[in-house]
Coordinates of C-alpha atoms in Angstrom, one line a residue:
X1 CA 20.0 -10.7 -20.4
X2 CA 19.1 -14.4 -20.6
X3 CA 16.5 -15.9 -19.0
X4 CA 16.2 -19.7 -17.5
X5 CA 12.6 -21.3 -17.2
X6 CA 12.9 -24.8 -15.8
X7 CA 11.4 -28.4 -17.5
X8 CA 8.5 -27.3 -14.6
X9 CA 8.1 -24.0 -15.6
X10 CA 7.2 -24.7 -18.9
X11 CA 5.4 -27.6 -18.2
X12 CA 3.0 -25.3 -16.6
X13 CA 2.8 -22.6 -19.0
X14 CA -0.5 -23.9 -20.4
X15 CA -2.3 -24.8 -17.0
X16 CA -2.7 -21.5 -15.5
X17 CA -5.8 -19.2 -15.6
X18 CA -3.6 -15.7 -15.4
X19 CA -1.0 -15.4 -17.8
X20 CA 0.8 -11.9 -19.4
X21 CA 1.8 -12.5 -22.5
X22 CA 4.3 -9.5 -24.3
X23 CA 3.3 -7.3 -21.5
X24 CA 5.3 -4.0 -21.6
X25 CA 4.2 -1.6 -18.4
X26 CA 5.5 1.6 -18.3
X27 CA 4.8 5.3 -15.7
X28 CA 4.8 8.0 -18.5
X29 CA 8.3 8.3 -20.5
X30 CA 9.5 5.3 -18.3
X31 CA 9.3 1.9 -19.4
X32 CA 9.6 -0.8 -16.3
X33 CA 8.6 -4.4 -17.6
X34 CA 9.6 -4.9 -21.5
X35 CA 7.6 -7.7 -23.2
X36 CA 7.1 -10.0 -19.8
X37 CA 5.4 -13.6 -20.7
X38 CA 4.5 -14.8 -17.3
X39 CA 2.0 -18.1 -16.5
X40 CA 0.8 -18.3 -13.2
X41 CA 0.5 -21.9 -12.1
X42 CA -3.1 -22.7 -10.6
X43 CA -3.3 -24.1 -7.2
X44 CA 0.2 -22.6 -6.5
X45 CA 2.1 -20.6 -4.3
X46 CA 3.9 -17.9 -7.1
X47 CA 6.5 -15.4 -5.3
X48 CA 8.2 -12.6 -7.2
X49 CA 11.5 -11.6 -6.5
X50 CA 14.4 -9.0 -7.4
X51 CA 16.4 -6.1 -6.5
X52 CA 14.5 -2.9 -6.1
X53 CA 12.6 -1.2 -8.7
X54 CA 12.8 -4.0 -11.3
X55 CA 9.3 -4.1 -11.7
X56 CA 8.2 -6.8 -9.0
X57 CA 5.0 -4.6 -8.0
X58 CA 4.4 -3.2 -11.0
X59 CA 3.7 -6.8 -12.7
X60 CA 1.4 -7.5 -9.9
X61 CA -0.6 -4.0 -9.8
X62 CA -1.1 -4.4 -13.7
X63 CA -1.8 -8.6 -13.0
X64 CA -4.9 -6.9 -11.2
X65 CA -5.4 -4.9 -13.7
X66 CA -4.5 -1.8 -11.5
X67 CA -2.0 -0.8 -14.2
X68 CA -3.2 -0.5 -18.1
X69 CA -0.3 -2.1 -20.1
X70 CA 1.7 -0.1 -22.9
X71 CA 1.9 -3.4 -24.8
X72 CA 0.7 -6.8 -25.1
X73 CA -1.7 -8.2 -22.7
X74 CA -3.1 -9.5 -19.2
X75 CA -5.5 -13.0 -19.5
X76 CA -7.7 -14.3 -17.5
X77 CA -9.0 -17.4 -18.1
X78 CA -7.7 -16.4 -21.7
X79 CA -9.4 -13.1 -22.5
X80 CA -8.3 -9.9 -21.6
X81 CA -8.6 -8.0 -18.3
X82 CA -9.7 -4.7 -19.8
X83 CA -12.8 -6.4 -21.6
X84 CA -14.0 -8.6 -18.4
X85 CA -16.3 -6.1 -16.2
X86 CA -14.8 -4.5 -13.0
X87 CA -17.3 -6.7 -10.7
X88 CA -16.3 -10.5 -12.4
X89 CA -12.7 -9.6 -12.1
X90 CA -13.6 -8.6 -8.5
X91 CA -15.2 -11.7 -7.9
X92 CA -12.2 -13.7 -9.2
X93 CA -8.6 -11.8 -7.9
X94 CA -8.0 -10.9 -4.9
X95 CA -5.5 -7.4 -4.7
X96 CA -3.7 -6.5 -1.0
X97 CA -1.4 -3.2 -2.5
X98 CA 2.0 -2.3 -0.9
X99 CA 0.3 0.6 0.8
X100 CA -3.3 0.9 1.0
X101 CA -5.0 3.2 2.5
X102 CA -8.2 2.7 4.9
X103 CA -11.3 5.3 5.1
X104 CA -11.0 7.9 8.3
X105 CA -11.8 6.2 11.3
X106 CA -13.3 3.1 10.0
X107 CA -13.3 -0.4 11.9
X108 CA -11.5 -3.2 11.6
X109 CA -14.4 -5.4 10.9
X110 CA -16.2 -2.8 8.6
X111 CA -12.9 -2.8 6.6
X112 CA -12.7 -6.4 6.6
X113 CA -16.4 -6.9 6.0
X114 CA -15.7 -4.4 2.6
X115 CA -14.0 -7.5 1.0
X116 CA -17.3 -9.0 0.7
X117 CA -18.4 -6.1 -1.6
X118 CA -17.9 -7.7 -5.4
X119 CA -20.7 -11.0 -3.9
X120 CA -23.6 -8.3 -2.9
X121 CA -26.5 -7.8 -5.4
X122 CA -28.9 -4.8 -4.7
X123 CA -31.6 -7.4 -3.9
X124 CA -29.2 -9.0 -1.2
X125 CA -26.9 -6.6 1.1
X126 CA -25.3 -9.1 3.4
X127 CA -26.1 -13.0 3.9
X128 CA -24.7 -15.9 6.5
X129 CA -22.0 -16.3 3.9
X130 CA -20.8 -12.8 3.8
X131 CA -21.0 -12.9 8.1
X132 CA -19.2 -16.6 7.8
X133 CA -16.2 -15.2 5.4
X134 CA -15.6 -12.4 7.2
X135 CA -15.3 -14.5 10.8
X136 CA -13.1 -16.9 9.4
X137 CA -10.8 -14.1 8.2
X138 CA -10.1 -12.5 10.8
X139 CA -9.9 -15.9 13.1
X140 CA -7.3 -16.9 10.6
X141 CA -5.4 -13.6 10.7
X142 CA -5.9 -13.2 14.6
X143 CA -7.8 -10.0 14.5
X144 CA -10.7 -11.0 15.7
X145 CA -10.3 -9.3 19.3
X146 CA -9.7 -5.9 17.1
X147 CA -12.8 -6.0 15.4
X148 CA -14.4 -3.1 17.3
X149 CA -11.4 -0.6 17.3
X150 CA -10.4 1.7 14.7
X151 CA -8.1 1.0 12.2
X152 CA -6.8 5.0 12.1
X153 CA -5.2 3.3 16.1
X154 CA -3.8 0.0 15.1
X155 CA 0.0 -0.3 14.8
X156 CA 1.6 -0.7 11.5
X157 CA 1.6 -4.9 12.1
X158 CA -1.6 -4.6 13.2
X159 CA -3.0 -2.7 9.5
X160 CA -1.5 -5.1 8.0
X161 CA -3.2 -8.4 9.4
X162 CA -6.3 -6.1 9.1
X163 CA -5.5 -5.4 5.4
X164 CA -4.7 -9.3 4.6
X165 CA -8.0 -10.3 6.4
X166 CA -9.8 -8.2 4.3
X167 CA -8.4 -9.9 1.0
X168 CA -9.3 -13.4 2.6
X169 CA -13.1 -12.1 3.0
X170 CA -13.2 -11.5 -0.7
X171 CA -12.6 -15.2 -1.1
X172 CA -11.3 -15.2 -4.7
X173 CA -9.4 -18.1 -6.4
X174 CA -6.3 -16.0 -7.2
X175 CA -5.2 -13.6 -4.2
X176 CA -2.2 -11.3 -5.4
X177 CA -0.4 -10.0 -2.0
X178 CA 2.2 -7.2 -3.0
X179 CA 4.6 -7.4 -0.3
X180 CA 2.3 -8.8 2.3
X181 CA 5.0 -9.1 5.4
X182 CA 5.6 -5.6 5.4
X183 CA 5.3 -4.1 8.9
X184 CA 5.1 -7.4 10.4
X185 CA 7.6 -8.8 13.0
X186 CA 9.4 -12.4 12.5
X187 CA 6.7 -14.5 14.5
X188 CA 3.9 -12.5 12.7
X189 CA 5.9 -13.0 9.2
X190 CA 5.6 -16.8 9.7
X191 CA 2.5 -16.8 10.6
X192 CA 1.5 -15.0 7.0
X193 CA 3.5 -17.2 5.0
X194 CA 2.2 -20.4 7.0
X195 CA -1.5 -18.8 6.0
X196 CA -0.5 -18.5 2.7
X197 CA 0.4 -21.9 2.3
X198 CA -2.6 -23.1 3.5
X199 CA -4.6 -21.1 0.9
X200 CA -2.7 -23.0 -1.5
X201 CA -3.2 -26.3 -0.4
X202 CA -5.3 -28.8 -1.6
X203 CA -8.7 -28.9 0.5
X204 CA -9.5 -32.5 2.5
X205 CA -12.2 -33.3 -0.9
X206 CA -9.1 -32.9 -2.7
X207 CA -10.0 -30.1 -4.7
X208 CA -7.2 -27.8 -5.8
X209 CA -6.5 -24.7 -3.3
X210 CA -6.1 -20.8 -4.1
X211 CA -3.9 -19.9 -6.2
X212 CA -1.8 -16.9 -4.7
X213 CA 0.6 -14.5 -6.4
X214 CA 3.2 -12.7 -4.0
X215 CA 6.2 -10.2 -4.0
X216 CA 8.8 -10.9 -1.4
X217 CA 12.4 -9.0 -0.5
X218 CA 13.1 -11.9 1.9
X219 CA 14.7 -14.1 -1.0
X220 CA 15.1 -17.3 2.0
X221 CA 11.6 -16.6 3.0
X222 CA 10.7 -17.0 -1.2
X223 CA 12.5 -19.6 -1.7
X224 CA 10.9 -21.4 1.4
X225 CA 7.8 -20.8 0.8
X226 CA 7.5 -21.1 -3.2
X227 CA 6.2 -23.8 -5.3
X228 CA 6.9 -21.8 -8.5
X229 CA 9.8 -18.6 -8.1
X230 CA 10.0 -16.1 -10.5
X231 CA 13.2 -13.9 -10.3
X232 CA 13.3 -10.0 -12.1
X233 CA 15.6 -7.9 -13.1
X234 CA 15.3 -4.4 -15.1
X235 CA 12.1 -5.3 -15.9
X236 CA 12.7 -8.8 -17.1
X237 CA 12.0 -12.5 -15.9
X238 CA 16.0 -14.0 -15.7
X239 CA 14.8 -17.3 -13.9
X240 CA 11.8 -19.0 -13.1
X241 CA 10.4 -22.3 -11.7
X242 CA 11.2 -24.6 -8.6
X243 CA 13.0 -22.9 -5.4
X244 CA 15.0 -26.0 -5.5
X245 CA 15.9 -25.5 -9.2
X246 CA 16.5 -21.8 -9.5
X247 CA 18.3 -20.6 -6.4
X248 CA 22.3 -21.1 -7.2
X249 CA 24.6 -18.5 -6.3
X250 CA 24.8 -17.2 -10.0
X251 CA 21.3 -16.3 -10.1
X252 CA 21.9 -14.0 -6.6
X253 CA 25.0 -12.5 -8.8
X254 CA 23.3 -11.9 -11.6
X255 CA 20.2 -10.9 -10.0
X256 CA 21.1 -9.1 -6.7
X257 CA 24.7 -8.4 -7.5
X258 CA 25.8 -10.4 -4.1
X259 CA 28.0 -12.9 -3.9
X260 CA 26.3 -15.6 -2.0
X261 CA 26.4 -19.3 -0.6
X262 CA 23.8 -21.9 -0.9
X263 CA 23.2 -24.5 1.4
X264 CA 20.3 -26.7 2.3
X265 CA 17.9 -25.0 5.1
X266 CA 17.9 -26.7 8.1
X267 CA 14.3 -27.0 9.0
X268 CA 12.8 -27.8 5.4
X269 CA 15.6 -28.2 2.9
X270 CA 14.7 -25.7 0.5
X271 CA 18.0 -23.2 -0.5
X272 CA 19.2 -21.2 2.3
X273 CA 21.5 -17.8 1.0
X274 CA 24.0 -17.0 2.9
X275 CA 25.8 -13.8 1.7
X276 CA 29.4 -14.5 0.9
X277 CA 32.4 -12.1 2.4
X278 CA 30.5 -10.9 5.5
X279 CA 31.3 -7.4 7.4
X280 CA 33.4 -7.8 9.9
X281 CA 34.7 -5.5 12.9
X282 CA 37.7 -3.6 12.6
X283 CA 40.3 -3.5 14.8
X284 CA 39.7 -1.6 18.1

């Protein structure tokens, strides 16, 4: 299987603070991701893509060091994850799993308030900061009239804003959100992606924004809302860099198996896929 990295892609392959390098991940007998070298660019919006089990969440579980590697390596800031302490790495990435799971009847702003966990010392339990983060979370994910009620009677949408204002609290510079649309109708979709853009972007002292990691199935929502793409299959990285550069309909052949069109999106000109031979009704 070949594998395409753009002029961009490489160009950034020494400017990132998490990086894999040779990482092989496997679930017992089962090997997953074979010898993945992966750069995450700083200050940039990263989405994963690919067909189903070809290791998407995987690379992210083990790129927050949820998942010890079989082989090769996970850096941060170039040393390994499994010699940096539990608490640093805490204070540094950010990790929203596909399907976490909240303690029995817990609130929405005790769960959100839990992301401020890896700043506490003993000598300091909770500070203005740790009250400021946790307001601006949930104002930003529109959970702030939920804050009283339990998350056990929340809607699935609902968890999930819950769940993504919780990783915001923790106020990391790289957030990793496996999957983080999940549950979510359209408008509610948007509204993720548009926050996740603004994480990324530069802040008004022009200093560089978060740097976020994501998995997507939506490949028009990735490609829209990508700075740097990264397409798997079995386990491997087949294409990576700019939307703009990557998306052709021979990556979605080779990729998805789909024969596809590619055409400019309307609204911000990054590439639309429109799936080639549509279903159409039978006679009646």
């Amino acid at each position: 299987m070949s594998s395409t990295r753009t002029p961009d892609a490489v160009a950034e392959a020494t400017t990132g603070r998490l990086a894999a390098r040779r990482l092989t991940l496997a679930y017992e007998d089962r090997t997953v991701v074979h010898e993945l070298d992966l750069t995450v660019p700083d200050g940039r919006v990263t989405v994963i893509v690919g067909p189903n089990a070809c290791g998407k969440s995987t690379t992210l579980r083990a790129l927050g060091r949820l998942l010890k590697p079989r082989g090769g390596a996970v850096l941060l800031d170039g040393t390994e994850l499994s010699r940096i302490p539990t608490k640093k790495i805490a204070q540094s990435i950010g990790l929203l799993p596909q399907t976490p799971v909240a303690p029995e009847a817990i609130t929405v702003s005790d769960l959100v308030a839990r992301g401020r966990q890896p700043h506490q010392h003993w000598w300091q339990q909770w500070s203005e900061e740790d009250e400021r983060a946790v307001t601006d979370a949930m104002d930003r994910t529109d959970i702030t009239a939920l804050g009283d009620r339990s998350v056990d009677e929340l809607s699935g949408g609902q968890r999930q804003r819950v769940w993504i204002a919780m990783a915001l609290a923790q106020e990391t510079d790289l957030l990793l959100l496996d999957e983080p649309t999940t549950y979510l109708d359209i408008s509610h979709q948007v509204e993720v992606l548009d926050l996740v853009r603004q994480l990324a972007a530069p802040a008004a002292d022009g200093s560089r924004g978060r740097t976020v990691v994501t998995v997507l199935h939506d490949l028009n929502q990735a490609a829209r809302y990508a700075d740097h793409l990264v397409a798997m299959k079995e386990g491997r990285i087949v294409a990576e860099g700019h939307p703009a550069d990557i998306v052709t309909a021979e990556l979605v052949r080779e990729v998805f198996g789909l024969e596809a069109v590619i055409v400019p999106d309307p609204v911000t000109g990054s590439p639309l896929v429109v799936p080639g031979a549509p279903w159409t009704p039978g006679p009646r």
